[in-house]
Short mmCIF file of C-alpha atoms in Angstrom, two decimals:
data_model
loop_
_atom_site.label_atom_id
_atom_site.label_comp_id
_atom_site.label_asym_id
_atom_site.label_seq_id
_atom_site.Cartn_x
_atom_site.Cartn_y
_atom_site.Cartn_z
CA UNK A 28 -8.82 -238.11 -184.90
CA UNK A 29 -10.87 -236.09 -182.40
CA UNK A 30 -9.57 -233.71 -179.71
CA UNK A 31 -11.57 -231.58 -177.30
CA UNK A 32 -10.71 -228.20 -175.79
CA UNK A 33 -12.47 -225.24 -174.24
CA UNK A 34 -11.24 -222.83 -176.91
CA UNK A 35 -9.72 -223.32 -180.34
CA UNK A 36 -7.73 -220.43 -181.83
CA UNK A 37 -7.11 -220.58 -185.57
CA UNK A 38 -3.92 -218.64 -186.32
CA UNK A 39 -0.85 -217.93 -184.17
CA UNK A 40 -0.28 -214.43 -185.53
CA UNK A 41 -0.20 -211.11 -183.70
CA UNK A 42 -3.64 -211.42 -182.10
CA UNK A 43 -3.79 -215.22 -181.79
CA UNK A 44 -0.59 -215.41 -179.71
CA UNK A 45 -1.96 -212.80 -177.31
CA UNK A 46 -5.27 -214.61 -176.87
CA UNK A 47 -3.57 -217.97 -176.29
CA UNK A 48 -1.44 -216.45 -173.55
CA UNK A 49 -4.24 -214.60 -171.81
CA UNK A 50 -6.81 -217.41 -171.89
CA UNK A 51 -4.37 -219.96 -170.49
CA UNK A 52 -3.62 -217.74 -167.51
CA UNK A 53 -6.60 -219.65 -166.08
CA UNK A 54 -5.25 -223.19 -165.50
CA UNK A 55 -8.74 -224.65 -165.72
CA UNK A 56 -9.09 -223.53 -169.37
CA UNK A 57 -7.82 -225.84 -172.10
CA UNK A 58 -6.73 -224.11 -175.35
CA UNK A 59 -5.60 -225.34 -178.76
CA UNK A 60 -3.93 -222.91 -181.17
CA UNK A 61 -3.57 -224.00 -184.80
CA UNK A 62 -0.82 -222.47 -186.95
CA UNK A 63 -0.48 -223.39 -190.62
CA UNK A 64 3.15 -222.24 -190.66
CA UNK A 65 6.15 -223.54 -188.76
CA UNK A 66 8.26 -222.69 -185.72
CA UNK A 67 10.01 -219.33 -185.40
CA UNK A 68 13.40 -220.74 -184.39
CA UNK A 69 15.46 -219.52 -187.35
CA UNK A 70 18.32 -217.16 -186.56
CA UNK A 71 17.26 -214.37 -188.89
CA UNK A 72 13.83 -214.03 -187.23
CA UNK A 73 15.52 -212.48 -184.18
CA UNK A 74 17.94 -210.21 -186.07
CA UNK A 75 16.54 -206.69 -186.32
CA UNK A 76 18.05 -206.08 -189.75
CA UNK A 77 16.94 -209.56 -190.81
CA UNK A 78 13.38 -208.47 -191.58
CA UNK A 79 14.07 -208.89 -195.29
CA UNK A 80 13.57 -212.61 -194.60
CA UNK A 81 9.97 -212.03 -195.73
CA UNK A 82 11.29 -212.41 -199.27
CA UNK A 83 11.88 -216.14 -198.72
CA UNK A 84 8.99 -218.52 -199.55
CA UNK A 85 9.55 -220.64 -196.45
CA UNK A 86 8.68 -217.63 -194.26
CA UNK A 87 5.91 -216.11 -196.34
CA UNK A 88 2.61 -217.24 -197.88
CA UNK A 89 3.50 -215.07 -200.90
CA UNK A 90 0.03 -213.80 -201.70
CA UNK A 91 -0.43 -211.23 -204.43
CA UNK A 92 -3.26 -209.13 -205.72
CA UNK A 93 -5.31 -209.69 -208.80
CA UNK A 94 -4.49 -207.15 -211.56
CA UNK A 95 -5.17 -203.83 -209.87
CA UNK A 96 -7.78 -201.94 -211.93
CA UNK A 97 -6.41 -198.45 -211.19
CA UNK A 98 -2.71 -199.32 -211.35
CA UNK A 99 -2.47 -200.40 -214.97
CA UNK A 100 -3.26 -204.02 -214.17
CA UNK A 101 -0.16 -204.53 -212.03
CA UNK A 102 -0.15 -207.34 -209.46
CA UNK A 103 1.23 -206.32 -206.06
CA UNK A 104 2.96 -208.70 -203.62
CA UNK A 105 1.22 -209.30 -200.30
CA UNK A 106 3.64 -211.04 -197.93
CA UNK A 107 2.08 -212.73 -194.89
CA UNK A 108 4.00 -214.52 -192.15
CA UNK A 109 4.15 -218.32 -192.52
CA UNK A 110 5.41 -218.94 -189.00
CA UNK A 111 4.53 -218.65 -185.31
CA UNK A 112 3.94 -214.97 -184.66
CA UNK A 113 2.57 -214.50 -188.17
CA UNK A 114 3.57 -211.27 -189.83
CA UNK A 115 4.98 -209.93 -186.53
CA UNK A 116 7.86 -212.38 -187.08
CA UNK A 117 8.78 -211.02 -190.53
CA UNK A 118 7.66 -207.38 -190.43
CA UNK A 119 9.82 -204.26 -190.19
CA UNK A 120 9.11 -204.01 -186.43
CA UNK A 121 8.01 -200.37 -186.44
CA UNK A 122 5.74 -199.73 -183.46
CA UNK A 123 2.89 -197.42 -184.39
CA UNK A 124 -0.66 -197.26 -183.05
CA UNK A 125 -2.20 -194.64 -185.30
CA UNK A 126 -3.97 -191.48 -184.21
CA UNK A 127 -6.45 -191.34 -181.29
CA UNK A 128 -9.05 -190.08 -183.77
CA UNK A 129 -8.89 -193.38 -185.65
CA UNK A 130 -10.38 -195.22 -182.70
CA UNK A 131 -12.85 -192.48 -181.86
CA UNK A 132 -14.12 -192.93 -185.43
CA UNK A 133 -14.72 -196.62 -184.71
CA UNK A 134 -16.85 -195.66 -181.73
CA UNK A 135 -18.78 -193.17 -183.85
CA UNK A 136 -19.45 -195.97 -186.35
CA UNK A 137 -21.25 -197.93 -183.63
CA UNK A 138 -18.32 -199.92 -182.25
CA UNK A 139 -19.10 -199.30 -178.59
CA UNK A 140 -16.09 -199.85 -176.36
CA UNK A 141 -13.52 -199.18 -179.10
CA UNK A 142 -12.86 -195.44 -178.70
CA UNK A 143 -9.35 -194.28 -177.89
CA UNK A 144 -9.89 -194.13 -174.12
CA UNK A 145 -11.31 -197.67 -174.35
CA UNK A 146 -8.40 -199.22 -176.24
CA UNK A 147 -5.53 -197.27 -174.66
CA UNK A 148 -5.47 -199.48 -171.53
CA UNK A 149 -4.96 -202.50 -173.79
CA UNK A 150 -2.12 -200.84 -175.68
CA UNK A 151 -0.55 -200.08 -172.31
CA UNK A 152 -1.08 -203.61 -170.99
CA UNK A 153 0.65 -205.04 -174.03
CA UNK A 154 3.87 -203.03 -173.96
CA UNK A 155 7.03 -202.56 -171.99
CA UNK A 156 8.08 -199.22 -173.40
CA UNK A 157 11.59 -197.82 -173.10
CA UNK A 158 10.04 -194.62 -171.73
CA UNK A 159 8.52 -196.46 -168.77
CA UNK A 160 4.99 -196.33 -167.35
CA UNK A 161 2.97 -193.19 -168.14
CA UNK A 162 -0.52 -192.04 -169.09
CA UNK A 163 0.14 -193.23 -172.65
CA UNK A 164 2.58 -196.13 -172.22
CA UNK A 165 2.98 -199.37 -170.34
CA UNK A 166 6.18 -200.27 -168.58
CA UNK A 167 5.79 -203.97 -167.77
CA UNK A 168 3.89 -205.64 -170.64
CA UNK A 169 5.12 -208.60 -172.70
CA UNK A 170 5.87 -206.64 -175.90
CA UNK A 171 9.26 -204.94 -175.78
CA UNK A 172 9.32 -201.48 -177.40
CA UNK A 173 12.66 -199.73 -177.93
CA UNK A 174 13.81 -196.47 -179.45
CA UNK A 175 15.01 -196.64 -183.04
CA UNK A 176 18.79 -196.51 -182.82
CA UNK A 177 19.37 -195.16 -186.33
CA UNK A 178 18.72 -191.48 -185.62
CA UNK A 179 22.43 -190.78 -185.83
CA UNK A 180 22.18 -191.80 -189.49
CA UNK A 181 20.76 -188.57 -190.88
CA UNK A 182 17.77 -188.22 -188.58
CA UNK A 183 18.81 -184.78 -187.33
CA UNK A 184 19.00 -183.12 -190.80
CA UNK A 185 15.49 -184.35 -191.60
CA UNK A 186 14.04 -183.05 -188.35
CA UNK A 187 15.84 -179.72 -188.63
CA UNK A 188 14.57 -179.23 -192.19
CA UNK A 189 11.03 -180.00 -190.97
CA UNK A 190 11.45 -177.51 -188.12
CA UNK A 191 12.46 -174.77 -190.56
CA UNK A 192 9.33 -175.47 -192.60
CA UNK A 193 7.13 -175.08 -189.52
CA UNK A 194 6.14 -178.71 -188.98
CA UNK A 195 5.52 -179.92 -185.43
CA UNK A 196 8.36 -181.85 -183.78
CA UNK A 197 7.35 -184.58 -181.36
CA UNK A 198 9.30 -186.85 -179.08
CA UNK A 199 6.47 -189.36 -178.89
CA UNK A 200 3.96 -190.05 -181.66
CA UNK A 201 1.85 -191.92 -179.10
CA UNK A 202 1.78 -189.19 -176.47
CA UNK A 203 0.36 -185.70 -176.16
CA UNK A 204 1.34 -184.74 -179.72
CA UNK A 205 0.64 -187.60 -182.16
CA UNK A 206 1.61 -185.49 -185.17
CA UNK A 207 4.83 -184.21 -186.67
CA UNK A 208 8.43 -185.33 -187.13
CA UNK A 209 10.42 -187.34 -184.62
CA UNK A 210 12.21 -190.55 -183.77
CA UNK A 211 10.39 -193.85 -183.97
CA UNK A 212 9.94 -196.97 -181.86
CA UNK A 213 10.48 -200.60 -182.75
CA UNK A 214 9.36 -203.91 -181.29
CA UNK A 215 12.85 -204.95 -180.24
CA UNK A 216 14.17 -205.72 -176.79
CA UNK A 217 17.12 -204.20 -174.94
CA UNK A 218 19.49 -206.65 -176.65
CA UNK A 219 18.35 -205.78 -180.15
CA UNK A 220 16.27 -208.92 -180.64
CA UNK A 221 12.89 -208.89 -182.38
CA UNK A 222 9.97 -208.92 -179.96
CA UNK A 223 7.34 -210.67 -182.08
CA UNK A 224 3.95 -211.70 -180.78
CA UNK A 225 5.24 -215.26 -180.55
CA UNK A 226 8.32 -214.25 -178.54
CA UNK A 227 6.37 -211.85 -176.33
CA UNK A 228 3.26 -213.95 -175.67
CA UNK A 229 3.31 -217.50 -177.00
CA UNK A 230 6.73 -218.75 -175.93
CA UNK A 231 6.29 -217.68 -172.29
CA UNK A 232 3.00 -219.63 -172.22
CA UNK A 233 3.96 -222.76 -174.13
CA UNK A 234 5.10 -224.64 -171.03
CA UNK A 235 1.60 -224.41 -169.57
CA UNK A 236 -0.05 -227.84 -169.63
CA UNK A 237 -3.38 -226.31 -170.67
CA UNK A 238 -1.98 -224.90 -173.95
CA UNK A 239 -1.49 -227.04 -177.05
CA UNK A 240 0.36 -225.48 -179.99
CA UNK A 241 -0.03 -227.29 -183.32
CA UNK A 242 2.23 -226.01 -186.12
CA UNK A 243 1.84 -227.03 -189.77
CA UNK A 244 -1.85 -227.42 -188.96
CA UNK A 245 -3.89 -226.10 -191.90
CA UNK A 246 -7.51 -225.31 -191.02
CA UNK A 247 -9.88 -226.35 -193.80
CA UNK A 248 -13.38 -225.80 -192.43
CA UNK A 249 -15.39 -224.87 -189.37
CA UNK A 250 -17.52 -227.59 -187.86
CA UNK A 251 -20.98 -226.03 -187.55
CA UNK A 252 -24.14 -227.42 -185.99
CA UNK A 253 -27.40 -225.44 -186.09
CA UNK A 254 -25.44 -222.22 -186.76
CA UNK A 255 -23.18 -222.87 -183.79
CA UNK A 256 -19.42 -223.35 -184.08
CA UNK A 257 -18.47 -226.69 -182.56
CA UNK A 258 -14.93 -227.09 -183.80
CA UNK A 259 -12.41 -226.97 -186.63
CA UNK A 260 -11.37 -229.46 -189.29
CA UNK A 261 -7.69 -229.27 -190.20
CA UNK A 262 -4.88 -231.18 -191.87
CA UNK A 263 -1.63 -232.00 -190.11
CA UNK A 264 1.09 -234.47 -191.08
CA UNK A 265 -1.06 -235.50 -194.02
CA UNK A 266 -3.92 -236.53 -191.74
CA UNK A 267 -7.36 -235.00 -191.60
CA UNK A 268 -8.22 -234.14 -188.02
CA UNK A 269 -11.00 -232.54 -186.05
CA UNK A 270 -10.82 -230.54 -182.85
CA UNK A 271 -13.89 -229.54 -180.85
CA UNK A 272 -14.44 -226.52 -178.62
CA UNK A 273 -16.72 -226.68 -175.59
CA UNK A 274 -16.91 -222.88 -175.40
CA UNK A 275 -15.79 -220.98 -178.52
CA UNK A 276 -13.87 -221.08 -181.78
CA UNK A 277 -11.74 -217.97 -182.30
CA UNK A 278 -10.53 -217.00 -185.77
CA UNK A 279 -7.23 -215.11 -185.72
CA UNK A 280 -5.88 -215.99 -189.15
CA UNK A 281 -5.61 -212.39 -190.29
CA UNK A 282 -7.17 -210.18 -192.91
CA UNK A 283 -7.14 -212.81 -195.67
CA UNK A 284 -7.35 -216.17 -193.93
CA UNK A 285 -10.12 -215.46 -191.44
CA UNK A 286 -12.65 -214.50 -194.15
CA UNK A 287 -11.33 -217.35 -196.29
CA UNK A 288 -12.16 -219.91 -193.59
CA UNK A 289 -15.58 -218.35 -193.01
CA UNK A 290 -16.43 -218.62 -196.70
CA UNK A 291 -15.08 -222.17 -196.99
CA UNK A 292 -17.47 -223.00 -194.14
CA UNK A 293 -20.50 -221.48 -195.88
CA UNK A 294 -20.49 -218.11 -194.10
CA UNK A 295 -20.29 -215.19 -196.50
CA UNK A 296 -21.86 -213.76 -199.68
CA UNK A 297 -24.30 -216.52 -200.65
CA UNK A 298 -24.16 -215.99 -204.43
CA UNK A 299 -20.36 -216.15 -204.46
CA UNK A 300 -20.38 -219.34 -202.40
CA UNK A 301 -22.94 -221.02 -204.65
CA UNK A 302 -20.82 -220.18 -207.72
CA UNK A 303 -18.04 -222.28 -206.19
CA UNK A 304 -20.29 -225.15 -205.13
CA UNK A 305 -20.26 -224.24 -201.42
CA UNK A 306 -23.66 -224.53 -199.73
CA UNK A 307 -24.36 -221.27 -197.86
CA UNK A 308 -24.96 -221.67 -194.14
CA UNK A 309 -25.41 -217.95 -193.57
CA UNK A 310 -25.61 -215.17 -196.14
CA UNK A 311 -23.21 -212.61 -194.64
CA UNK A 312 -22.37 -210.22 -197.50
CA UNK A 313 -19.67 -208.26 -195.63
CA UNK A 314 -17.27 -211.21 -195.44
CA UNK A 315 -14.30 -210.36 -197.63
CA UNK A 316 -15.46 -206.81 -198.36
CA UNK A 317 -14.33 -203.44 -196.95
CA UNK A 318 -10.66 -204.29 -197.58
CA UNK A 319 -8.57 -201.25 -196.71
CA UNK A 320 -4.82 -200.78 -197.21
CA UNK A 321 -2.28 -198.00 -196.93
CA UNK A 322 -1.01 -197.24 -200.41
CA UNK A 323 2.55 -195.98 -200.56
CA UNK A 324 5.45 -194.99 -202.77
CA UNK A 325 9.23 -194.74 -202.56
CA UNK A 326 11.33 -191.65 -203.09
CA UNK A 327 15.09 -191.91 -203.61
CA UNK A 328 17.82 -189.25 -203.58
CA UNK A 329 21.51 -189.76 -204.28
CA UNK A 330 23.87 -188.13 -201.79
CA UNK A 331 26.87 -185.87 -202.38
CA UNK A 332 29.06 -187.89 -200.00
CA UNK A 333 29.14 -191.55 -198.89
CA UNK A 334 27.12 -190.89 -195.75
CA UNK A 335 24.41 -193.55 -195.74
CA UNK A 336 24.17 -196.86 -193.92
CA UNK A 337 25.70 -198.48 -196.99
CA UNK A 338 29.14 -197.70 -195.57
CA UNK A 339 28.34 -200.07 -192.68
CA UNK A 340 27.61 -202.89 -195.12
CA UNK A 341 31.18 -203.37 -196.23
CA UNK A 342 31.60 -207.11 -195.70
CA UNK A 343 34.20 -206.96 -192.95
CA UNK A 344 32.38 -204.21 -191.04
CA UNK A 345 29.07 -206.04 -191.41
CA UNK A 346 30.63 -209.21 -189.99
CA UNK A 347 31.95 -207.27 -186.99
CA UNK A 348 28.55 -205.62 -186.52
CA UNK A 349 26.89 -209.03 -186.51
CA UNK A 350 29.35 -210.29 -183.89
CA UNK A 351 28.69 -207.19 -181.80
CA UNK A 352 24.95 -207.83 -182.00
CA UNK A 353 25.38 -211.46 -180.98
CA UNK A 354 27.62 -210.59 -178.04
CA UNK A 355 26.17 -207.33 -176.76
CA UNK A 356 22.89 -206.64 -178.61
CA UNK A 357 24.15 -203.28 -179.85
CA UNK A 358 25.24 -201.66 -183.11
CA UNK A 359 23.62 -201.25 -186.50
CA UNK A 360 22.33 -204.85 -186.54
CA UNK A 361 20.28 -204.20 -183.40
CA UNK A 362 17.72 -201.81 -184.88
CA UNK A 363 15.53 -201.19 -187.88
CA UNK A 364 17.04 -199.06 -190.67
CA UNK A 365 14.96 -195.97 -190.02
CA UNK A 366 16.19 -192.48 -189.12
CA UNK A 367 12.91 -190.88 -188.16
CA UNK A 368 9.34 -190.64 -189.35
CA UNK A 369 6.48 -188.19 -189.62
CA UNK A 370 2.72 -188.09 -189.53
CA UNK A 371 1.54 -184.86 -191.14
CA UNK A 372 -1.44 -183.27 -192.86
CA UNK A 373 -1.48 -182.38 -196.54
CA UNK A 374 -4.21 -179.81 -195.88
CA UNK A 375 -4.31 -177.51 -192.86
CA UNK A 376 -8.05 -177.94 -192.32
CA UNK A 377 -7.79 -181.69 -191.71
CA UNK A 378 -8.40 -182.89 -188.15
CA UNK A 379 -5.49 -185.35 -188.15
CA UNK A 380 -2.56 -186.47 -190.33
CA UNK A 381 -3.32 -188.06 -193.68
CA UNK A 382 0.20 -189.11 -194.71
CA UNK A 383 3.08 -190.87 -193.00
CA UNK A 384 6.71 -190.63 -194.11
CA UNK A 385 9.50 -192.97 -193.07
CA UNK A 386 13.04 -191.77 -193.69
CA UNK A 387 15.57 -194.54 -194.25
CA UNK A 388 19.31 -193.72 -194.47
CA UNK A 389 19.96 -196.39 -197.09
CA UNK A 390 18.70 -197.60 -200.44
CA UNK A 391 16.07 -200.39 -200.26
CA UNK A 392 18.14 -202.79 -202.37
CA UNK A 393 21.35 -202.32 -200.35
CA UNK A 394 23.81 -205.23 -200.54
CA UNK A 395 27.07 -206.08 -198.77
CA UNK A 396 30.16 -205.04 -200.70
CA UNK A 397 33.93 -205.27 -200.48
CA UNK A 398 36.60 -203.21 -202.28
CA UNK A 399 38.04 -204.96 -205.30
CA UNK A 400 35.65 -207.90 -205.07
CA UNK A 401 32.05 -206.71 -204.88
CA UNK A 402 31.50 -203.09 -206.00
CA UNK A 403 29.82 -200.61 -203.72
CA UNK A 404 26.43 -199.30 -204.80
CA UNK A 405 25.57 -195.63 -205.09
CA UNK A 406 24.67 -194.00 -201.77
CA UNK A 407 20.99 -193.08 -201.63
CA UNK A 408 18.46 -191.83 -199.10
CA UNK A 409 15.03 -193.41 -199.23
CA UNK A 410 11.62 -192.30 -198.02
CA UNK A 411 8.44 -194.33 -197.84
CA UNK A 412 5.32 -192.17 -198.11
CA UNK A 413 2.08 -193.75 -196.96
CA UNK A 414 -1.57 -192.70 -197.39
CA UNK A 415 -3.02 -192.91 -193.87
CA UNK A 416 -6.76 -192.33 -194.41
CA UNK A 417 -7.64 -194.11 -197.67
CA UNK A 418 -11.18 -193.87 -199.01
CA UNK A 419 -10.73 -196.64 -201.58
CA UNK A 420 -12.00 -200.10 -200.61
CA UNK A 421 -11.14 -203.47 -202.06
CA UNK A 422 -12.35 -207.04 -201.64
CA UNK A 423 -11.23 -210.64 -201.44
CA UNK A 424 -12.97 -213.77 -202.66
CA UNK A 425 -12.31 -217.47 -202.81
CA UNK A 426 -10.53 -218.76 -205.87
CA UNK A 427 -12.17 -222.15 -205.45
CA UNK A 428 -13.62 -224.43 -202.80
CA UNK A 429 -10.16 -225.92 -202.25
CA UNK A 430 -8.75 -224.60 -198.92
CA UNK A 431 -5.21 -224.70 -200.35
CA UNK A 432 -6.00 -222.28 -203.16
CA UNK A 433 -4.87 -218.75 -202.39
CA UNK A 434 -7.72 -216.23 -202.23
CA UNK A 435 -8.36 -213.68 -204.95
CA UNK A 436 -7.45 -210.27 -203.54
CA UNK A 437 -8.14 -206.86 -205.09
CA UNK A 438 -6.97 -203.89 -203.04
CA UNK A 439 -8.55 -201.46 -205.52
CA UNK A 440 -5.96 -198.82 -204.65
CA UNK A 441 -6.53 -195.25 -205.93
CA UNK A 442 -10.13 -196.03 -206.86
CA UNK A 443 -11.28 -192.95 -204.96
CA UNK A 444 -10.25 -189.60 -206.45
CA UNK A 445 -9.49 -188.08 -203.05
CA UNK A 446 -6.77 -190.70 -202.48
CA UNK A 447 -5.10 -189.70 -205.73
CA UNK A 448 -5.25 -186.01 -204.85
CA UNK A 449 -3.74 -186.60 -201.41
CA UNK A 450 -0.86 -188.60 -202.83
CA UNK A 451 -0.15 -185.97 -205.49
CA UNK A 452 -0.05 -183.25 -202.81
CA UNK A 453 2.32 -185.34 -200.72
CA UNK A 454 4.92 -185.49 -203.52
CA UNK A 455 5.23 -181.70 -203.49
CA UNK A 456 5.58 -181.70 -199.70
CA UNK A 457 8.36 -184.30 -199.75
CA UNK A 458 10.17 -182.38 -202.46
CA UNK A 459 9.96 -179.20 -200.42
CA UNK A 460 11.44 -181.00 -197.42
CA UNK A 461 14.37 -182.42 -199.39
CA UNK A 462 14.94 -178.95 -200.84
CA UNK A 463 15.35 -177.38 -197.39
CA UNK A 464 18.67 -177.14 -195.55
CA UNK A 465 20.37 -178.86 -193.87
CA UNK A 466 18.87 -181.85 -195.70
CA UNK A 467 19.20 -180.18 -199.09
CA UNK A 468 22.94 -179.81 -198.62
CA UNK A 469 23.33 -183.60 -198.47
CA UNK A 470 21.45 -184.30 -201.71
CA UNK A 471 22.97 -184.67 -205.17
CA UNK A 472 19.97 -185.67 -207.31
CA UNK A 473 16.34 -186.71 -207.03
CA UNK A 474 16.08 -190.19 -208.58
CA UNK A 475 12.46 -191.00 -207.74
CA UNK A 476 10.09 -189.60 -208.88
CA UNK A 477 12.83 -187.83 -210.87
CA UNK A 478 13.06 -184.37 -212.44
CA UNK A 479 11.05 -185.44 -215.50
CA UNK A 480 7.94 -185.94 -213.31
CA UNK A 481 6.67 -182.43 -212.64
CA UNK A 482 3.01 -181.74 -213.44
CA UNK A 483 0.09 -183.10 -211.45
CA UNK A 484 -0.81 -185.35 -214.39
CA UNK A 485 2.74 -186.71 -214.62
CA UNK A 486 2.85 -187.33 -210.87
CA UNK A 487 -0.48 -189.15 -210.97
CA UNK A 488 0.70 -191.41 -213.77
CA UNK A 489 3.98 -192.08 -211.95
CA UNK A 490 2.00 -193.07 -208.85
CA UNK A 491 -0.19 -195.47 -210.82
CA UNK A 492 2.93 -196.99 -212.39
CA UNK A 493 4.96 -197.39 -209.20
CA UNK A 494 2.58 -197.48 -206.22
CA UNK A 495 3.29 -200.11 -203.57
CA UNK A 496 1.45 -201.39 -200.52
CA UNK A 497 2.72 -200.99 -196.97
CA UNK A 498 1.25 -204.35 -195.88
CA UNK A 499 -1.33 -202.84 -193.51
CA UNK A 500 -4.46 -204.53 -194.83
CA UNK A 501 -7.55 -204.63 -192.57
CA UNK A 502 -11.32 -204.74 -192.66
CA UNK A 503 -12.49 -207.97 -194.35
CA UNK A 504 -14.54 -209.09 -191.32
CA UNK A 505 -15.43 -205.57 -190.24
CA UNK A 506 -16.84 -204.80 -186.83
CA UNK A 507 -19.97 -202.68 -186.69
CA UNK A 508 -23.74 -202.59 -186.40
CA UNK A 509 -24.95 -202.35 -190.01
CA UNK A 510 -25.88 -205.05 -192.52
CA UNK A 511 -22.34 -205.14 -193.89
CA UNK A 512 -20.83 -205.75 -190.45
CA UNK A 513 -19.43 -209.25 -189.97
CA UNK A 514 -18.83 -209.08 -186.22
CA UNK A 515 -20.44 -207.06 -183.45
CA UNK A 516 -18.42 -204.92 -180.99
CA UNK A 517 -17.93 -208.07 -178.90
CA UNK A 518 -16.24 -209.59 -182.00
CA UNK A 519 -18.94 -212.28 -182.26
CA UNK A 520 -19.81 -213.35 -185.81
CA UNK A 521 -23.33 -212.13 -186.53
CA UNK A 522 -25.76 -215.04 -186.85
CA UNK A 523 -23.37 -217.75 -185.62
CA UNK A 524 -23.04 -218.79 -181.99
CA UNK A 525 -19.72 -219.53 -180.23
CA UNK A 526 -17.64 -217.98 -183.02
CA UNK A 527 -15.53 -214.82 -182.92
CA UNK A 528 -13.04 -213.14 -185.23
CA UNK A 529 -10.19 -211.45 -183.38
CA UNK A 530 -7.54 -209.97 -185.68
CA UNK A 531 -6.91 -207.06 -188.06
CA UNK A 532 -9.81 -208.13 -190.26
CA UNK A 533 -12.30 -206.74 -187.70
CA UNK A 534 -10.99 -203.16 -187.98
CA UNK A 535 -13.68 -201.11 -189.76
CA UNK A 536 -11.07 -198.61 -191.01
CA UNK A 537 -7.30 -198.87 -191.15
CA UNK A 538 -5.58 -197.00 -188.29
CA UNK A 539 -3.31 -194.16 -189.35
CA UNK A 540 -0.09 -196.05 -188.70
CA UNK A 541 1.41 -199.51 -188.86
CA UNK A 542 -1.03 -202.28 -187.94
CA UNK A 543 0.97 -204.73 -185.83
CA UNK A 544 0.53 -202.85 -182.54
CA UNK A 545 -3.24 -202.38 -183.16
CA UNK A 546 -3.55 -206.11 -183.94
CA UNK A 547 -1.88 -206.97 -180.64
CA UNK A 548 -4.24 -204.53 -178.92
CA UNK A 549 -7.18 -206.35 -180.55
CA UNK A 550 -5.84 -209.60 -179.11
CA UNK A 551 -5.57 -208.08 -175.65
CA UNK A 552 -9.08 -206.63 -175.72
CA UNK A 553 -10.55 -209.76 -177.32
CA UNK A 554 -9.14 -211.95 -174.55
CA UNK A 555 -11.05 -209.85 -172.01
CA UNK A 556 -14.23 -209.86 -174.08
CA UNK A 557 -14.05 -213.66 -174.24
CA UNK A 558 -13.59 -213.84 -170.48
CA UNK A 559 -16.38 -211.35 -169.80
CA UNK A 560 -14.19 -208.65 -168.30
CA UNK A 561 -12.95 -205.22 -169.31
CA UNK A 562 -10.21 -202.83 -168.24
CA UNK A 563 -11.41 -199.39 -167.01
CA UNK A 564 -11.34 -196.64 -169.61
CA UNK A 565 -8.36 -194.31 -169.57
CA UNK A 566 -8.93 -190.88 -168.07
CA UNK A 567 -7.11 -188.41 -170.28
CA UNK A 568 -7.32 -184.67 -170.68
CA UNK A 569 -6.32 -184.65 -174.29
CA UNK A 570 -4.90 -181.53 -175.85
CA UNK A 571 -6.45 -180.21 -179.06
CA UNK A 572 -3.56 -181.71 -181.04
CA UNK A 573 -4.21 -185.15 -179.56
CA UNK A 574 -8.01 -185.07 -179.77
#
């Protein structure tokens, strides 16, 4: 079966949904978007506290790493959204762009047009922020951004303890002071519903006659002719199909699937492809390399009194909260379970934060309970500590020439000694915070890392035994100008005509924050690059703290 379009987008994730919307604003342009997952019409996709749905195989591709060489051979789970909206439909909805210096670094690496003043207009175009229109925020974009509503659950003691220790306090991590402790933002609307990329961009466009959305459509190979992308081969409903693009093929499958499709099509490290029986079309050694991820760890502290969100999970109260969310879009079900967060430096001489801490007023394994029937768990406070500027780099490769085989992924976390040292320093900083009033007065015991983990050597071993990922992987089709670069600053695949990659895989380094908002920004900017236009650069007079 053969279909013809102007553009074919492979992947309806965070960036792909944006591009599909923006390109089809022109009614003369015909677009096909292929999504290997299904529709996003399940109830729990909209529920803010339903983000734990990523644990279910029907929502998640359930990737995992190979045995991690610096973590004792442990395999780490790598959930990826198996649904319209991709991972934006199953993520924790925290809106974070990273530090302005992250994007200035991209520009310094040769990525012209990707400095902070270049990308800020695309962040603004994407969002409708609860703060309204400003120099740093958009007020009328498709993506709804709301204030985290959980601050009343122990946010104030955390911020006051940080204030007493001399940390900066900020009301907006994306404004003049992108450093310090403060409340967070989530991609939820005013009625407490998830604002995924699919809900924000794809659904409003799906009634357009020039947009075709194909779910359960698994791309297997690019159709190439004389090093020019002509179309995509895919399987749907058990049938092998082909779709052809008169203008361009756009890969937006994400950090693992975009390089996977390139390699299946003969574009990538030639020796690796030959080993699997794939004839190289173009030896592009950077495909699948430069994999960067935020390593993280949990801390847990038991509380003296039953003061955590667990008290709201008593079965009858939870049922009432759910009804309140359905009727009014308010209450504990209408927001992410986060009290506040921080971006801070572990060394004063650093130019920008190198760790991020999320403070959650509940244990990560919290379950509904009811007196006399299901026992209540112990009340605990949880923090997630994240390494923002990792030096370690991993890689991904094909497992075989079969498109259905999951790729082999090695994050290579803690390979670089500086990453280990930063994480060890961060443990002492978190302990100091929890030992400072008024937060200290709420704590009974430290459970993780625990009092038995004291020396630097013990902390390092604990990190290697327990380290997690924060699901912020980027970089496997890195943008740049060197030999390892896969795409140029226009996101065009080097050496192949009419082919671009437009998703988190093009980021040369991981931004110092969550990656959903940057991925949506990439989609916004990519749609203009494809159309040969560009928003004017922002004119900011950045303070020293924001520079």
